[in-house]
CSV table of C-alpha atoms in Angstrom, one decimal:
chain,number,residue,atom,x,y,z
A,1,MET,CA,-9.7,-15.3,53.2
A,2,VAL,CA,-8.2,-14.5,49.6
A,3,ARG,CA,-10.7,-15.4,46.7
A,4,LEU,CA,-9.4,-17.1,43.6
A,5,VAL,CA,-10.0,-16.1,40.4
A,6,SER,CA,-11.9,-18.6,38.0
A,7,SER,CA,-11.2,-17.1,34.9
A,8,VAL,CA,-7.6,-15.8,33.5
A,9,LEU,CA,-6.6,-13.5,30.8
A,10,ASP,CA,-3.8,-15.1,28.9
A,11,ILE,CA,-0.5,-12.1,28.6
A,12,ASN,CA,0.3,-14.1,25.2
A,13,ALA,CA,-3.1,-13.8,23.9
A,14,LEU,CA,-3.7,-10.4,24.7
A,15,ARG,CA,-0.3,-9.6,22.8
A,16,SER,CA,-1.7,-11.3,19.8
A,17,LEU,CA,-5.3,-9.1,20.1
A,18,ILE,CA,-3.3,-6.0,20.0
A,19,SER,CA,-1.0,-6.8,17.3
A,20,ILE,CA,-3.9,-7.8,15.2
A,21,ALA,CA,-5.1,-4.2,16.2
A,22,ASP,CA,-2.2,-2.6,15.4
A,23,SER,CA,-0.9,-4.6,12.3
A,24,GLY,CA,-4.4,-4.8,10.7
A,25,GLY,CA,-5.0,-8.4,10.4
A,26,PHE,CA,-4.3,-12.0,11.5
A,27,ARG,CA,-1.5,-12.7,9.5
A,28,ARG,CA,0.4,-9.2,9.8
A,29,ALA,CA,0.3,-10.0,13.4
A,30,ALA,CA,1.9,-13.8,12.8
A,31,GLU,CA,4.5,-11.7,11.1
A,32,THR,CA,4.8,-9.0,13.8
A,33,LEU,CA,4.6,-11.7,16.7
A,34,CYS,CA,7.4,-14.4,14.4
A,35,VAL,CA,4.4,-16.9,15.2
A,36,SER,CA,2.2,-19.0,12.9
A,37,GLN,CA,-1.5,-17.3,11.9
A,38,SER,CA,-3.1,-20.3,13.3
A,39,ALA,CA,-1.4,-19.5,17.1
A,40,VAL,CA,-2.8,-15.9,16.2
A,41,SER,CA,-5.8,-17.4,15.9
A,42,GLN,CA,-5.8,-20.0,19.0
A,43,HIS,CA,-4.9,-16.9,21.1
A,44,VAL,CA,-8.1,-15.1,20.2
A,45,ARG,CA,-10.5,-18.6,20.6
A,46,ARG,CA,-8.7,-18.6,24.0
A,47,LEU,CA,-9.5,-14.8,25.0
A,48,GLU,CA,-13.2,-15.3,23.9
A,49,LYS,CA,-13.7,-18.8,25.8
A,50,THR,CA,-12.2,-16.9,29.0
A,51,VAL,CA,-14.8,-14.1,28.3
A,52,GLY,CA,-17.4,-15.7,26.9
A,53,ARG,CA,-18.2,-13.7,24.0
A,54,PRO,CA,-16.9,-13.1,20.2
A,55,LEU,CA,-14.1,-10.3,20.2
A,56,VAL,CA,-13.3,-10.5,16.6
A,57,GLU,CA,-15.6,-10.9,13.6
A,58,PRO,CA,-15.5,-10.8,9.5
A,59,ASP,CA,-15.9,-7.3,7.9
A,60,GLY,CA,-15.6,-8.0,4.0
A,61,ARG,CA,-11.9,-9.6,3.8
A,62,ALA,CA,-11.0,-7.8,6.7
A,63,THR,CA,-11.7,-8.4,10.4
A,64,ARG,CA,-12.9,-5.9,12.9
A,65,PHE,CA,-13.1,-5.9,16.7
A,66,THR,CA,-16.6,-6.5,18.4
A,67,PRO,CA,-17.4,-3.6,21.3
A,68,ASP,CA,-16.6,-6.2,23.6
A,69,GLY,CA,-13.6,-6.9,22.0
A,70,GLU,CA,-12.9,-3.2,21.7
A,71,LEU,CA,-13.4,-2.9,25.6
A,72,LEU,CA,-10.9,-5.8,25.9
A,73,LEU,CA,-8.4,-4.1,23.4
A,74,ALA,CA,-8.0,-1.0,25.6
A,75,ALA,CA,-7.8,-3.0,28.9
A,76,ALA,CA,-5.2,-5.3,27.2
A,77,ARG,CA,-3.0,-2.0,26.2
A,78,ARG,CA,-3.0,-1.0,29.9
A,79,LEU,CA,-2.2,-4.6,31.2
A,80,LEU,CA,0.6,-5.2,28.7
A,81,ALA,CA,2.4,-1.6,29.3
A,82,LEU,CA,2.2,-2.7,33.2
A,83,HIS,CA,3.1,-6.1,32.6
A,84,ASP,CA,6.4,-5.3,30.1
A,85,GLY,CA,7.2,-2.2,32.6
A,86,THR,CA,7.3,-4.5,35.2
A,87,LEU,CA,9.7,-7.0,33.4
A,88,GLU,CA,12.1,-4.2,32.1
A,89,GLN,CA,12.2,-2.4,35.9
A,90,LEU,CA,13.3,-6.0,37.1
A,91,GLY,CA,15.8,-6.4,34.0
A,92,VAL,CA,14.2,-9.2,32.9
A,93,GLY,CA,12.2,-7.9,29.7
A,94,ALA,CA,13.5,-9.3,26.4
A,95,PRO,CA,14.2,-6.6,24.0
A,96,ALA,CA,11.3,-5.0,21.5
A,97,ARG,CA,11.9,-6.7,17.6
A,98,PRO,CA,12.0,-4.2,15.3
A,99,SER,CA,8.6,-3.3,13.2
A,100,THR,CA,8.0,-3.1,9.7
A,101,ILE,CA,6.4,-0.6,7.5
A,102,THR,CA,5.5,-2.2,4.0
A,103,VAL,CA,4.6,0.9,1.5
A,104,GLY,CA,3.1,-0.3,-1.5
A,105,ALA,CA,3.4,1.8,-4.6
A,106,THR,CA,2.6,1.2,-8.7
A,107,GLU,CA,5.8,1.2,-11.0
A,108,HIS,CA,5.0,4.9,-12.2
A,109,ALA,CA,7.6,7.1,-11.0
A,110,ALA,CA,8.5,4.7,-8.8
A,111,ASP,CA,12.2,4.8,-9.1
A,112,HIS,CA,11.9,8.5,-8.4
A,113,LEU,CA,9.9,8.4,-5.5
A,114,LEU,CA,11.3,5.4,-3.7
A,115,PRO,CA,14.8,6.9,-2.7
A,116,LEU,CA,12.8,9.7,-1.0
A,117,TRP,CA,10.3,7.4,0.8
A,118,MET,CA,13.2,5.5,2.1
A,119,GLU,CA,15.1,8.7,3.5
A,120,ALA,CA,11.5,10.1,4.8
A,121,LEU,CA,10.8,6.8,6.8
A,122,THR,CA,14.2,6.4,8.2
A,123,ALA,CA,14.1,9.7,9.7
A,124,GLY,CA,10.8,9.5,10.9
A,125,PHE,CA,10.7,5.8,12.2
A,126,PRO,CA,14.1,5.3,12.5
A,127,GLU,CA,13.4,1.9,14.8
A,128,ALA,CA,11.5,0.3,11.8
A,129,ARG,CA,12.1,-1.7,8.7
A,130,VAL,CA,10.9,-0.4,5.7
A,131,GLN,CA,10.5,-2.6,2.7
A,132,PHE,CA,8.4,-2.0,-0.7
A,133,ARG,CA,5.6,-3.5,-2.8
A,134,LEU,CA,5.5,-2.4,-6.2
A,135,ASP,CA,2.4,-3.9,-7.7
A,136,ARG,CA,-0.7,-3.1,-9.9
A,137,GLY,CA,-3.4,-0.5,-7.9
A,138,ALA,CA,-6.3,-3.5,-7.6
A,139,ARG,CA,-3.6,-5.8,-5.8
A,140,LEU,CA,-2.3,-3.1,-3.7
A,141,THR,CA,-5.8,-2.4,-2.5
A,142,GLU,CA,-6.9,-6.2,-1.6
A,143,ALA,CA,-3.2,-6.1,0.3
A,144,LEU,CA,-4.4,-3.1,2.2
A,145,ASP,CA,-7.7,-5.1,3.3
A,146,GLN,CA,-6.0,-7.8,4.1
A,147,GLY,CA,-3.1,-6.3,6.3
A,148,ALA,CA,-0.3,-7.1,4.4
A,149,VAL,CA,0.7,-3.5,3.3
A,150,ASP,CA,0.5,-0.4,5.6
A,151,VAL,CA,0.2,2.5,3.4
A,152,ALA,CA,0.0,2.6,-0.6
A,153,VAL,CA,0.1,5.5,-3.0
A,154,LEU,CA,-2.4,4.8,-5.6
A,155,ILE,CA,-3.3,6.1,-9.3
A,156,GLY,CA,-6.8,7.7,-9.2
A,157,SER,CA,-8.9,10.3,-7.1
A,158,ALA,CA,-9.6,9.4,-3.5
A,159,ARG,CA,-13.1,7.5,-3.5
A,160,ALA,CA,-12.8,5.9,-0.2
A,161,ALA,CA,-13.3,8.0,3.0
A,162,VAL,CA,-10.2,6.5,4.0
A,163,SER,CA,-8.2,7.8,1.4
A,164,ARG,CA,-6.8,11.1,0.8
A,165,PRO,CA,-5.5,13.2,-2.2
A,166,ALA,CA,-1.8,13.1,-2.8
A,167,GLY,CA,-1.0,15.9,-5.7
A,168,THR,CA,-1.2,14.8,-9.3
A,169,LEU,CA,1.1,12.5,-11.4
A,170,PRO,CA,2.3,14.5,-14.8
A,171,LEU,CA,2.0,12.4,-18.1
A,172,ALA,CA,3.9,12.6,-21.6
A,173,TRP,CA,4.1,10.7,-24.5
A,174,TYR,CA,7.3,8.7,-24.9
A,175,ALA,CA,9.0,6.5,-27.9
A,176,ALA,CA,12.5,5.3,-29.3
A,177,ALA,CA,14.4,8.4,-31.1
A,178,GLY,CA,14.2,6.9,-34.2
A,179,TRP,CA,10.2,6.2,-34.1
A,180,THR,CA,7.8,8.0,-36.8
A,181,PRO,CA,4.2,8.3,-36.1
A,182,PRO,CA,2.1,7.3,-39.1
A,183,PRO,CA,-0.1,9.7,-40.8
A,184,PRO,CA,-3.2,11.2,-39.0
A,185,ASP,CA,-5.1,9.0,-41.2
A,186,ARG,CA,-4.2,5.9,-39.7
A,187,PRO,CA,-4.2,4.5,-36.0
A,188,LEU,CA,-1.4,5.7,-33.6
A,189,PRO,CA,0.3,2.3,-32.4
A,190,LEU,CA,0.5,2.5,-28.6
A,191,VAL,CA,2.1,0.1,-26.3
A,192,ALA,CA,0.3,0.0,-22.8
A,193,ILE,CA,0.2,-1.8,-19.6
A,194,ASN,CA,-2.9,-4.3,-20.0
A,195,ASP,CA,-6.2,-3.9,-18.5
A,196,PRO,CA,-7.5,-2.7,-16.3
A,197,CYS,CA,-4.9,0.5,-16.2
A,198,THR,CA,-5.7,3.8,-15.6
A,199,ILE,CA,-2.8,5.8,-17.5
A,200,ARG,CA,-3.7,3.0,-20.5
A,201,SER,CA,-7.1,4.1,-20.4
A,202,GLN,CA,-5.9,8.2,-20.3
A,203,ALA,CA,-3.8,7.6,-23.4
A,204,LEU,CA,-6.9,6.1,-25.3
A,205,ASN,CA,-9.3,8.6,-23.9
A,206,THR,CA,-6.8,11.8,-24.7
A,207,LEU,CA,-6.3,10.5,-28.3
A,208,ALA,CA,-10.3,10.3,-29.0
A,209,ARG,CA,-11.1,13.6,-27.8
A,210,VAL,CA,-8.8,15.0,-30.4
A,211,GLY,CA,-10.1,12.7,-33.1
A,212,ARG,CA,-6.8,10.6,-33.3
A,213,THR,CA,-7.6,6.7,-33.5
A,214,ALA,CA,-5.3,4.7,-31.7
A,215,TRP,CA,-4.7,0.6,-31.4
A,216,VAL,CA,-2.8,-1.2,-28.5
A,217,VAL,CA,-0.1,-2.8,-30.5
A,218,GLY,CA,1.9,-4.2,-27.4
A,219,GLU,CA,1.0,-4.5,-24.0
A,220,ALA,CA,2.6,-6.0,-20.9
A,221,GLY,CA,1.6,-6.8,-17.4
A,222,HIS,CA,4.4,-4.5,-15.8
A,223,LEU,CA,6.0,-1.2,-16.7
A,224,ALA,CA,9.3,-2.9,-17.8
A,225,GLY,CA,7.5,-4.6,-20.8
A,226,VAL,CA,5.9,-1.0,-21.8
A,227,LEU,CA,9.2,0.3,-21.6
A,228,GLN,CA,11.2,-2.4,-23.4
A,229,ALA,CA,8.4,-2.2,-26.2
A,230,ALA,CA,8.6,1.4,-26.5
A,231,ARG,CA,12.8,1.4,-27.2
A,232,ALA,CA,12.1,-1.2,-29.8
A,233,GLY,CA,9.9,1.2,-31.6
A,234,VAL,CA,7.0,-0.9,-31.6
A,235,GLY,CA,4.7,2.3,-30.8
A,236,VAL,CA,4.6,4.9,-28.4
A,237,ALA,CA,4.0,5.1,-24.5
A,238,LEU,CA,2.0,7.2,-22.1
A,239,LEU,CA,4.3,7.3,-19.0
A,240,ALA,CA,5.1,9.5,-16.1
A,241,ASP,CA,6.9,12.7,-16.5
A,242,VAL,CA,8.9,12.7,-13.5
A,243,GLY,CA,12.4,12.4,-13.2
A,244,PRO,CA,15.0,12.0,-15.7
A,245,VAL,CA,13.9,10.3,-19.4
A,246,PRO,CA,13.7,7.0,-19.6
A,247,PRO,CA,17.3,5.8,-21.4
A,248,GLY,CA,16.3,4.6,-24.7
A,249,LEU,CA,13.5,6.9,-25.1
A,250,VAL,CA,12.8,10.5,-26.1
A,251,ARG,CA,9.8,12.8,-25.3
A,252,ARG,CA,7.3,13.2,-28.0
A,253,ASP,CA,5.5,16.6,-27.8
A,254,ASP,CA,3.9,16.2,-31.0
A,255,LEU,CA,1.3,14.2,-29.6
A,256,PRO,CA,-1.7,15.4,-28.0
A,257,PRO,CA,-1.0,16.9,-24.1
A,258,VAL,CA,-2.4,14.9,-21.9
A,259,ALA,CA,-3.5,16.1,-18.0
A,260,PRO,CA,-1.9,14.8,-14.8
A,261,GLU,CA,-3.7,11.8,-13.2
A,262,PRO,CA,-4.6,12.4,-9.4
A,263,LEU,CA,-2.9,10.2,-6.7
A,264,HIS,CA,-4.1,9.0,-3.4
A,265,ILE,CA,-3.0,7.6,-0.6
A,266,ARG,CA,-4.6,4.5,1.8
A,267,THR,CA,-3.5,2.9,5.0
A,268,ARG,CA,-4.4,-0.1,6.1
A,269,ARG,CA,-6.7,0.1,9.6
A,270,GLY,CA,-4.5,0.8,12.2
A,271,ALA,CA,-2.1,2.2,10.7
A,272,PRO,CA,-0.3,5.3,12.5
A,273,PRO,CA,-2.0,8.6,11.1
A,274,ARG,CA,1.5,10.3,10.7
A,275,LEU,CA,2.9,7.6,8.3
A,276,ALA,CA,0.4,8.6,5.6
A,277,GLU,CA,0.9,12.5,6.3
A,278,LEU,CA,4.6,11.9,5.6
A,279,ILE,CA,4.1,9.3,2.3
A,280,ARG,CA,1.9,11.9,1.3
A,281,ASP,CA,4.0,15.1,2.0
A,282,THR,CA,6.8,13.3,0.2
A,283,VAL,CA,4.9,12.6,-2.8
A,284,ILE,CA,3.7,16.4,-3.0
A,285,ALA,CA,7.0,17.8,-2.8
A,286,ALA,CA,8.5,15.3,-5.0
A,287,LEU,CA,5.8,16.0,-8.0
A,288,ALA,CA,5.4,19.6,-7.4
């Protein structure tokens, strides 16, 4: 006598579960699978109903698997490998969709680093599509937590256990060719990205340490606005000292030298370990 099984695990739901783990969240899983986020949520609820216990639970802004979820996830990988392998042998499997790697970075030195990252990622992940997101550090950190970015290069020391150092970013003062600094007894006009900004703080702190007062005469939400203000002669800007001198500006070595800023790399949960290693090695080599 053949005994019928009352509970059956849905293959598509298991595929969503694996994608949540591999992509770092429900939203990225939905993008990877080309379905709606609500469909991914329904798949998880379907699996939870089948096994009779929770599989995924909130973890701050992100999510994490319960012990039962981790157990089912490991089993799902084996089941899907067997399932998809069988279809491939029968010649009825659908071709796999290319994965997407999203790299986040601040704008500082991006014009120098982006081509190097593209070259390294194309060689290291030939089947993947590579895209970049340039944004403020706080928003990139939030995107990592939500799984919207796979790896990000951030300014500042590596504080979290999931971060790793990635060398340092050299900094220098730049201004328009005809710009003349005011006498030492008058505040130095500074243009910078608006708060919070690590490089802005570095500029003000460096000047304060040598007893030079400064005032932020112009600020912008992004680096392009800072460059425009500096080119217009509004004030001096502290910029990444990497690659060619920005058009319309000259380096000002008559101002106090500034210590380089440390860089660190963070990846989303579930990202391939060699992704961070590849980005880190590229950064260190480019800025050495």
